[in-house]
PDB file of C-alpha atoms in Angstrom:
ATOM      1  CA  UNK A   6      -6.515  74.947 -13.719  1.00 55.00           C
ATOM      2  CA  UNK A   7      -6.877  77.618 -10.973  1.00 76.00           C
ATOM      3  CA  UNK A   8      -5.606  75.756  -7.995  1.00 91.00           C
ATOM      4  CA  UNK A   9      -7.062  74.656  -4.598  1.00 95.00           C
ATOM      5  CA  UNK A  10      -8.810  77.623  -3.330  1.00 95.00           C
ATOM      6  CA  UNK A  11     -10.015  78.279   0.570  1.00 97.00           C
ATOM      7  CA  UNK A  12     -12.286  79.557   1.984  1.00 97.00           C
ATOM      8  CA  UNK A  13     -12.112  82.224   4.398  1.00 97.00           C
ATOM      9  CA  UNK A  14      -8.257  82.433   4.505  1.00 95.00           C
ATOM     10  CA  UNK A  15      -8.448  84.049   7.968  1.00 96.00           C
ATOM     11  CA  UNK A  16     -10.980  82.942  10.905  1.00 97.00           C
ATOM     12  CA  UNK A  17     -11.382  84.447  14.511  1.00 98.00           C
ATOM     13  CA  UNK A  18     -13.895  83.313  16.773  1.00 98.00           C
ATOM     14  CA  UNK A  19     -14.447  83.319  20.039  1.00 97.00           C
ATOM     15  CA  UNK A  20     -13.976  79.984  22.039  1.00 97.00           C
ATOM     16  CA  UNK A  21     -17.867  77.388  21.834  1.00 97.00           C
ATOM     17  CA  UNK A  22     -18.375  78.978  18.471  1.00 98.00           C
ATOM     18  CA  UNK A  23     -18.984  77.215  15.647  1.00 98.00           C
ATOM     19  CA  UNK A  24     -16.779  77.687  11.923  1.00 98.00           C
ATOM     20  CA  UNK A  25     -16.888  75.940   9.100  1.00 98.00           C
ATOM     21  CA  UNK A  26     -14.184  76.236   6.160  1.00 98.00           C
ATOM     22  CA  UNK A  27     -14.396  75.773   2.536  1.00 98.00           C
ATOM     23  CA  UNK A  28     -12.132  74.017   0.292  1.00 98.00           C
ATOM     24  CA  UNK A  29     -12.798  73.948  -3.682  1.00 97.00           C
ATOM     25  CA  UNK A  30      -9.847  71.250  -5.062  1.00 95.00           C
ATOM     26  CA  UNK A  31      -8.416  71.170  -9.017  1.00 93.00           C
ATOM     27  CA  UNK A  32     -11.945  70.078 -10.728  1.00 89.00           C
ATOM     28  CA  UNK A  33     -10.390  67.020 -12.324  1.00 86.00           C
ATOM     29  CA  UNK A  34      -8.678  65.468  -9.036  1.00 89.00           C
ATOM     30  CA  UNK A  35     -10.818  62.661  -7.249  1.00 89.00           C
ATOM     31  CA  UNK A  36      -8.476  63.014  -4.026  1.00 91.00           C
ATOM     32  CA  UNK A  37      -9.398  65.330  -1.684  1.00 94.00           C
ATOM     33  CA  UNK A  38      -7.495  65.446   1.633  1.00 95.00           C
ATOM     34  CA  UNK A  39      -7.607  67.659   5.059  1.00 96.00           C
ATOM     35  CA  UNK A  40      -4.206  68.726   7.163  1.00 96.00           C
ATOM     36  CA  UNK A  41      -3.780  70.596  10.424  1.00 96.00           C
ATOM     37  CA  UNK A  42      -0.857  72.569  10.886  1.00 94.00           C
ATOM     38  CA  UNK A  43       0.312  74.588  14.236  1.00 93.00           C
ATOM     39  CA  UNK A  44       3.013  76.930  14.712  1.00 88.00           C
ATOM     40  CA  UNK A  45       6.349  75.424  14.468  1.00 85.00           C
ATOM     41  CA  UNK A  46       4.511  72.100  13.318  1.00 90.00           C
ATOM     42  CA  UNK A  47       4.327  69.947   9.786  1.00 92.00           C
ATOM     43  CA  UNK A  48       0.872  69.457   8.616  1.00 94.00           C
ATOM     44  CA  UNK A  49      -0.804  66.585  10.432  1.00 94.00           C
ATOM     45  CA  UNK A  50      -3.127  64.186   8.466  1.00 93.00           C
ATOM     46  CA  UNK A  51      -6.439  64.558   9.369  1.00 95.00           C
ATOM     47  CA  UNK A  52      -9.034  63.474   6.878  1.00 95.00           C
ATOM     48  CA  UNK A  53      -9.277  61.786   3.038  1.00 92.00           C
ATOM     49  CA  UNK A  54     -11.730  61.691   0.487  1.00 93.00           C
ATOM     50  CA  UNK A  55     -12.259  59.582  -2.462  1.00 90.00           C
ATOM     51  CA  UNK A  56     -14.699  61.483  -4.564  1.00 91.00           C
ATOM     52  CA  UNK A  57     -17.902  61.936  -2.523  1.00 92.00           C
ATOM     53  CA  UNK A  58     -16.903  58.727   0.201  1.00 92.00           C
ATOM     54  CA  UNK A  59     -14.695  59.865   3.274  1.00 92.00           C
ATOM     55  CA  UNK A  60     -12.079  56.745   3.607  1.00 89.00           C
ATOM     56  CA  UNK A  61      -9.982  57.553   7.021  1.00 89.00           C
ATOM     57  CA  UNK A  62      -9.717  59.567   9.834  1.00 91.00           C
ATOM     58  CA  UNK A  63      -7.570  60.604  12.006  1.00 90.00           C
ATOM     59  CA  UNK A  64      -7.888  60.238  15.603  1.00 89.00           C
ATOM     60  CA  UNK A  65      -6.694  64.099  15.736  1.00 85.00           C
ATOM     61  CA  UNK A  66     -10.517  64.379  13.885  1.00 87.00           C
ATOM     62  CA  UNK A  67     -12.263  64.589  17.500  1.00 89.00           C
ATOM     63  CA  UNK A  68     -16.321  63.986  17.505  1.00 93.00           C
ATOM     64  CA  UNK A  69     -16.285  68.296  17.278  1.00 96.00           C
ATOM     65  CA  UNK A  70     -15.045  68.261  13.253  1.00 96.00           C
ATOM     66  CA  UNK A  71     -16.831  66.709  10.657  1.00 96.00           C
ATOM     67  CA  UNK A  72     -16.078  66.942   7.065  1.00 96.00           C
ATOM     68  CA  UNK A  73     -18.285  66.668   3.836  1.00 96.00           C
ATOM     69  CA  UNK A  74     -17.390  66.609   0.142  1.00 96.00           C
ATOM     70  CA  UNK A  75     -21.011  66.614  -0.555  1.00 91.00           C
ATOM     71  CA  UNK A  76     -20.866  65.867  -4.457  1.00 86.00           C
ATOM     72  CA  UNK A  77     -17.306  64.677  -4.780  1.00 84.00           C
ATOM     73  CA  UNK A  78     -16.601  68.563  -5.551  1.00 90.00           C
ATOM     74  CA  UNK A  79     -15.812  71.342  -2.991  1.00 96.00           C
ATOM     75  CA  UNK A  80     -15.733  70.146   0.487  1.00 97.00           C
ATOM     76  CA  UNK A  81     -16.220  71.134   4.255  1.00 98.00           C
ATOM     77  CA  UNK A  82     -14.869  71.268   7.447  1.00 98.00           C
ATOM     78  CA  UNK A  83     -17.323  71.905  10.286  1.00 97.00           C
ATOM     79  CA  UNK A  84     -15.598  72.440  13.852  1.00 97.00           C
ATOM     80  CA  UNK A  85     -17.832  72.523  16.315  1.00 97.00           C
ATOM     81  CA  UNK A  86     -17.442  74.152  20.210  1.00 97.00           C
ATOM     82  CA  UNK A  87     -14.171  75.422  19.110  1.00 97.00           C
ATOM     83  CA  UNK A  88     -11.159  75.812  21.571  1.00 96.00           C
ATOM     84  CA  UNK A  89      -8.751  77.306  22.049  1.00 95.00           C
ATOM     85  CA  UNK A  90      -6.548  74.741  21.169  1.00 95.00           C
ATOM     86  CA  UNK A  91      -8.085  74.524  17.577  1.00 96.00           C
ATOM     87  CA  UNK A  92      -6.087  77.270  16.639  1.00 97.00           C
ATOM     88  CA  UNK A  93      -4.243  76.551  13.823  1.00 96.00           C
ATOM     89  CA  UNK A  94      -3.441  76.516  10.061  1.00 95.00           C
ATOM     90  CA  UNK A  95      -5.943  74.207   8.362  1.00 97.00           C
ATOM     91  CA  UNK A  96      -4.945  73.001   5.177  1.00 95.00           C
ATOM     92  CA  UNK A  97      -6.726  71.851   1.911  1.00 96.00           C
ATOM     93  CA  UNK A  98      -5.001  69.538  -0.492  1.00 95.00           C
ATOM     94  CA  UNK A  99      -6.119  67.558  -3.510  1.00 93.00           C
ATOM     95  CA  UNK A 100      -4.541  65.109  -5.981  1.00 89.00           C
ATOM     96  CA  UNK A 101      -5.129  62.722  -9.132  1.00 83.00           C
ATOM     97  CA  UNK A 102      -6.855  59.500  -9.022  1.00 70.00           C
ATOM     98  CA  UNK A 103      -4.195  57.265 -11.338  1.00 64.00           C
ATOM     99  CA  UNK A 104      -0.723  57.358 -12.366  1.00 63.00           C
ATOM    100  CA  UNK A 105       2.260  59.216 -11.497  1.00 60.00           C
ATOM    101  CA  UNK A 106       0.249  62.249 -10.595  1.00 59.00           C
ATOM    102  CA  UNK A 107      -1.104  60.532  -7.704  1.00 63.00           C
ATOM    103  CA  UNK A 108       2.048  60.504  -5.555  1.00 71.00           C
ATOM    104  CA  UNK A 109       1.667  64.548  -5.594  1.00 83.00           C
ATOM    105  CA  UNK A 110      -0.673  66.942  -3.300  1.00 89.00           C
ATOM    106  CA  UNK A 111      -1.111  70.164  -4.302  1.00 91.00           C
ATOM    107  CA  UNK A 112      -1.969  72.373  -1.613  1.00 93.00           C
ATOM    108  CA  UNK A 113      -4.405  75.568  -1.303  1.00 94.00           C
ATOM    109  CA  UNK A 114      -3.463  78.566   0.761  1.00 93.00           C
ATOM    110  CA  UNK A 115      -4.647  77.042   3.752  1.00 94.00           C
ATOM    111  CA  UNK A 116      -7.463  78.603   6.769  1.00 96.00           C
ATOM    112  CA  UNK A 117      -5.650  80.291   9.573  1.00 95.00           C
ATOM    113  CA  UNK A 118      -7.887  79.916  12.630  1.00 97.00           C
ATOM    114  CA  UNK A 119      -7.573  81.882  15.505  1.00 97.00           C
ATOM    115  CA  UNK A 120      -9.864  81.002  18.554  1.00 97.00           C
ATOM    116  CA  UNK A 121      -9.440  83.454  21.348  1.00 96.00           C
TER     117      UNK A 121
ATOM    118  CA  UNK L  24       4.787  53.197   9.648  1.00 75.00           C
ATOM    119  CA  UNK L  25       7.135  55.998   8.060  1.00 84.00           C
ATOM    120  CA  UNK L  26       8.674  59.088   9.739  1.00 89.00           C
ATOM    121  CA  UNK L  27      10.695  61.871   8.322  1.00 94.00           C
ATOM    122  CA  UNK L  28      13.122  63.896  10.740  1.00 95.00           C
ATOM    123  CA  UNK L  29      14.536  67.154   9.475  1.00 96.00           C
ATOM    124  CA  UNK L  30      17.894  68.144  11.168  1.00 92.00           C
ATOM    125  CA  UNK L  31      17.908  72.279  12.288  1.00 91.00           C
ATOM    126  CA  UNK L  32      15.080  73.936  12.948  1.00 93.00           C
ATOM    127  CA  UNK L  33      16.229  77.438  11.596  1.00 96.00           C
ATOM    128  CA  UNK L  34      19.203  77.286   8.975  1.00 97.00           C
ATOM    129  CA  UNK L  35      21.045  80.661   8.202  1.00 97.00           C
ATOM    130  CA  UNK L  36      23.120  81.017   4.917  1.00 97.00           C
ATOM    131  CA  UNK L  37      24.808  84.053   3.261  1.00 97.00           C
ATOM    132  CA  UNK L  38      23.344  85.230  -0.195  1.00 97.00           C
ATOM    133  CA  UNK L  39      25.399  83.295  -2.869  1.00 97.00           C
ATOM    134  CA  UNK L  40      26.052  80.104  -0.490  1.00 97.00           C
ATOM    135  CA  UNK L  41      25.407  76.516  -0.491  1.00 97.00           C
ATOM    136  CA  UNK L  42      22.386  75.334   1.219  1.00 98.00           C
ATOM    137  CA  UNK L  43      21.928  72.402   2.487  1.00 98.00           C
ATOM    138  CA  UNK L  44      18.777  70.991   4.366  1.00 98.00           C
ATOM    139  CA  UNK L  45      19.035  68.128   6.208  1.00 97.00           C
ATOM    140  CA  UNK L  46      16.457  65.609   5.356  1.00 96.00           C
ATOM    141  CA  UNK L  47      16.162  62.019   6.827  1.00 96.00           C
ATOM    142  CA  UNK L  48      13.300  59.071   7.190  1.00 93.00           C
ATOM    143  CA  UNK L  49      11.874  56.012   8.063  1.00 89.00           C
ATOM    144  CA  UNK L  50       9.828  53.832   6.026  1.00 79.00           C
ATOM    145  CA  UNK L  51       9.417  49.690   6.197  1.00 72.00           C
ATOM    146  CA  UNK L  52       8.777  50.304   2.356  1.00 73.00           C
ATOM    147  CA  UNK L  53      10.324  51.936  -0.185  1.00 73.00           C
ATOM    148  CA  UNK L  54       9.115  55.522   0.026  1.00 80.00           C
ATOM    149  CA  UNK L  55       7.955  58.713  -2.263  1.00 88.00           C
ATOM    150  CA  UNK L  56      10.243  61.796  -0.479  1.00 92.00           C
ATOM    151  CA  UNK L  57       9.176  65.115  -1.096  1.00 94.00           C
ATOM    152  CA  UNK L  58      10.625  68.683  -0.470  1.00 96.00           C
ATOM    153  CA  UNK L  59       7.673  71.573  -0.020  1.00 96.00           C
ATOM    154  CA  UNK L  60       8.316  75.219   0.630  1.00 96.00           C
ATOM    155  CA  UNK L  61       6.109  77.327   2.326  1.00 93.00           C
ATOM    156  CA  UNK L  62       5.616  81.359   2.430  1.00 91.00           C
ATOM    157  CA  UNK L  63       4.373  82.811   5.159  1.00 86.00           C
ATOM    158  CA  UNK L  64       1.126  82.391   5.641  1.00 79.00           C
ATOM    159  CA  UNK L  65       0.848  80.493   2.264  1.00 83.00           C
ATOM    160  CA  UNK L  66      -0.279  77.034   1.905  1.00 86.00           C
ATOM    161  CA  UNK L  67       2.720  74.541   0.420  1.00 91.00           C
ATOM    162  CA  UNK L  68       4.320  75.066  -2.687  1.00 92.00           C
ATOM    163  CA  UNK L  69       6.270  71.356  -4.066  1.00 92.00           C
ATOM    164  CA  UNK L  70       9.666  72.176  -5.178  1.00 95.00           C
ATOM    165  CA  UNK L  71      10.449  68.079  -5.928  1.00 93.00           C
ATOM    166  CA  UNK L  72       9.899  64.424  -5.617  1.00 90.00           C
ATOM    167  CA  UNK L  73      11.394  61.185  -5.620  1.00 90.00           C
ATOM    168  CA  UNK L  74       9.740  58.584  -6.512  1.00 83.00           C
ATOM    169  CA  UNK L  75      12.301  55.679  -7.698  1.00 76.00           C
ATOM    170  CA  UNK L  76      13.354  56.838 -10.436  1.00 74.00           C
ATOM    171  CA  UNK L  77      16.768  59.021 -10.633  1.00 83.00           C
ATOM    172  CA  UNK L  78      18.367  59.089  -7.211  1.00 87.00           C
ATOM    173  CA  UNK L  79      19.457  62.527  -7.807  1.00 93.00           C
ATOM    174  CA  UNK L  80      16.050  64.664  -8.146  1.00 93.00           C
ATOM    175  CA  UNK L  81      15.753  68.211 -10.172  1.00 94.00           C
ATOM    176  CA  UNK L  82      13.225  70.812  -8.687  1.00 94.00           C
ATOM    177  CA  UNK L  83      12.121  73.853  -9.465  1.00 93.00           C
ATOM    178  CA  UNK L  84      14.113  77.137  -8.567  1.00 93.00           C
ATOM    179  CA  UNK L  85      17.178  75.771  -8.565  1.00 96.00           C
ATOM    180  CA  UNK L  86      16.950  72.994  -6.100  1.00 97.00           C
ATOM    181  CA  UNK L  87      17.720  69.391  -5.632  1.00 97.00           C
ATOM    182  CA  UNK L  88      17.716  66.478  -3.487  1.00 97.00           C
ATOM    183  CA  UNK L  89      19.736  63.137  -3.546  1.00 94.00           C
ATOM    184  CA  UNK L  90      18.017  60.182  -2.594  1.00 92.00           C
ATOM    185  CA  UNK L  91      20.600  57.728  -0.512  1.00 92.00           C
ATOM    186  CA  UNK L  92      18.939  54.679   0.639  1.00 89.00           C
ATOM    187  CA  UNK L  93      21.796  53.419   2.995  1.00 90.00           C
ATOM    188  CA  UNK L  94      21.813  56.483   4.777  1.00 92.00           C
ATOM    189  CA  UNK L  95      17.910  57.283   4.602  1.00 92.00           C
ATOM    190  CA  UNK L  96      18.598  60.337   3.619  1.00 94.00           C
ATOM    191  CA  UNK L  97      17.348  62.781   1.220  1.00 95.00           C
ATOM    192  CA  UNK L  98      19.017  66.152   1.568  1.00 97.00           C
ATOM    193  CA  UNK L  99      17.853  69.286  -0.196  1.00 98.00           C
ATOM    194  CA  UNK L 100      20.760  71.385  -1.701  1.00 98.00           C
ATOM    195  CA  UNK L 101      20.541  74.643  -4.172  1.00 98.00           C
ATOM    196  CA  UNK L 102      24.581  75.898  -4.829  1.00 97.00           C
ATOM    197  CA  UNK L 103      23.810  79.631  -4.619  1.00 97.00           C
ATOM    198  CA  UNK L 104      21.180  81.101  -2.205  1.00 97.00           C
ATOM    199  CA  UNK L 105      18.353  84.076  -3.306  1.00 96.00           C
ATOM    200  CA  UNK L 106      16.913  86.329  -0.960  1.00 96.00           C
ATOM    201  CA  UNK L 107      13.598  84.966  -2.513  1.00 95.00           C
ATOM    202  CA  UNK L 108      14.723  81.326  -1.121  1.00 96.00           C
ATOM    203  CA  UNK L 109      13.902  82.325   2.756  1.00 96.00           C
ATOM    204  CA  UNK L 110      10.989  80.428   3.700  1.00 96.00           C
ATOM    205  CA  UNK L 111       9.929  77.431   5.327  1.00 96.00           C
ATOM    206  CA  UNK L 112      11.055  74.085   3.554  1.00 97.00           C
ATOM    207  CA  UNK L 113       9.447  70.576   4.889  1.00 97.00           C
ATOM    208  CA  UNK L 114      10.646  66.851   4.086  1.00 96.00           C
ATOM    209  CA  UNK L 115       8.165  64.554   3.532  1.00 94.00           C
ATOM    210  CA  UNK L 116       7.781  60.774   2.669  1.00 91.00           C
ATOM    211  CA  UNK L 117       4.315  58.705   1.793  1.00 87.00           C
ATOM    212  CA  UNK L 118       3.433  55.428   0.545  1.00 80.00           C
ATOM    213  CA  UNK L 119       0.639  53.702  -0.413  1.00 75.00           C
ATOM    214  CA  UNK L 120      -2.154  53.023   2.362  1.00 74.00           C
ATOM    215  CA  UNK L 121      -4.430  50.269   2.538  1.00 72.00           C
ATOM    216  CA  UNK L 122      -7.169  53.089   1.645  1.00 70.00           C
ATOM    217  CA  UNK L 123      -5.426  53.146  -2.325  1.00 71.00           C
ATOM    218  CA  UNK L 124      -4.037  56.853  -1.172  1.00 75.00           C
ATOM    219  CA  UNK L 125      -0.628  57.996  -0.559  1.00 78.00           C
ATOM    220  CA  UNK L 126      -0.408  58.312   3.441  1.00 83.00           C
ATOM    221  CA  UNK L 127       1.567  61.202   3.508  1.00 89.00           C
ATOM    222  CA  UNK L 128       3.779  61.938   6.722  1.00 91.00           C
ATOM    223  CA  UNK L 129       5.487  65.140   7.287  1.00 94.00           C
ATOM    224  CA  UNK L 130       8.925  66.827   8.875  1.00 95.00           C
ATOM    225  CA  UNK L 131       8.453  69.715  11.275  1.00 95.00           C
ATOM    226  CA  UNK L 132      10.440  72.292   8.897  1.00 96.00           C
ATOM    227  CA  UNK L 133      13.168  73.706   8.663  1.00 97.00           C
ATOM    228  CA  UNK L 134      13.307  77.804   8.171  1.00 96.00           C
ATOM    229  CA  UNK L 135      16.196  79.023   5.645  1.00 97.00           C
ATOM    230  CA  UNK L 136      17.249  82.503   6.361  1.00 97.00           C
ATOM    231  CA  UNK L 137      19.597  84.345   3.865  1.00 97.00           C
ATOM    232  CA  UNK L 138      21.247  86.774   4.718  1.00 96.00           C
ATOM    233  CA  UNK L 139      22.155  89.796   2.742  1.00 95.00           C
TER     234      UNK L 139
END
């Protein structure tokens, strides 16, 4: 067990670009779920998957992101046109499909993005 | 719907003090609470979690948390603060969506300085 892992960790771009961020969960969790996090803020939902299917969305998840989990393994998160106010700490986080271990996300080390 | 409100933004304690975070929420059903740290520029580490079993909760380095349902509270305590405790420490409750997942909602942190 080697832990969520993202991908870059940093990200600057320049404001219309496009970025796209990685997120490889725990291999055995089913869960896979997306957070947004800005200075002085807790993480804000934004997305969830169950395996490959993605089950809600925020309505912070404007038509600009999208987000894949292609084969119910790693999964992306596309941002497209960034702004400026898309700067923020994106977070990864994954969990178990049954049992007690469901209540619990564990968390990768999170994609700072900086759009200037 | 569930909230979680976290009482003092930035707490300051003397090496070898009590801390105490201030941790209270809202939920129309009985809820999971959780207590994350996070390092800067680190995704979120969980230090422990209620979820209704013992009232009074055992974490990791140290820590603890008493769950009071007539007060809606769940507080975060360690007896003697470590230099290694400063960091960022977030409440957080969830329960179970309509999706099968655990919804989870988050405080907006609370920063623990110790000081030498």
């Amino acid at each position: 067990d080697t832990g969520v892992s993202q991908d870059p960790r940093h990200k600057i771009t320049k404001r219309g670009q496009n970025v796209t961020f990685r997120c490889d969960p725990i291999s055995e969790h089913n869960r896979l779920y997306w957070y947004r996090q800005t200075l002085g803020q807790g993480p804000e939902f934004l997305t969830y998957f169950q395996n490959e299917a993605q089950l809600e969305k925020s309505r912070l998840l404007s038509d600009r992101f999208s987000a894949e989990r292609p084969k119910g393994s790693f999964s992306t998160l596309e941002i497209q046109r960034t702004e400026q106010g898309d700067s923020a700490m994106y977070l990864c986080a994954s969990s178990s499909y049954t049992g007690e271990e469901s209540y619990e996300q564990y968390f990768g080390p999170g994609t700072r993005l900086t759009v200037t | 719907a569930q909230s979680v409100t976290q009482l003092g933004s930035h707490v300051s304690v003397s090496e070898g003090a009590l801390v105490l975070l201030r941790c209270n929420y809202s939920s129309s059903v009985p809820p999971y609470l959780f207590w994350y740290v996070q390092y800067p520029n680190q995704g979120l580490q969980l230090l422990l979690k209620y979820t209704s079993a013992a009232t009074l909760v055992k974490g990791i380095n140290g820590f603890e948390a008493e769950f009071k349902k007539s007060e809606t509270s769940f507080h975060l305590t360690k007896p003697s603060a470590h230099m290694s405790d400063a960091a960022e420490y977030f409440c957080a409750v969830s329960r179970l969506n309509s999706g099968g997942y655990q919804k989870v909602t988050f405080g907006t942190g609370t920063k623990l300085q110790v000081i030498p």
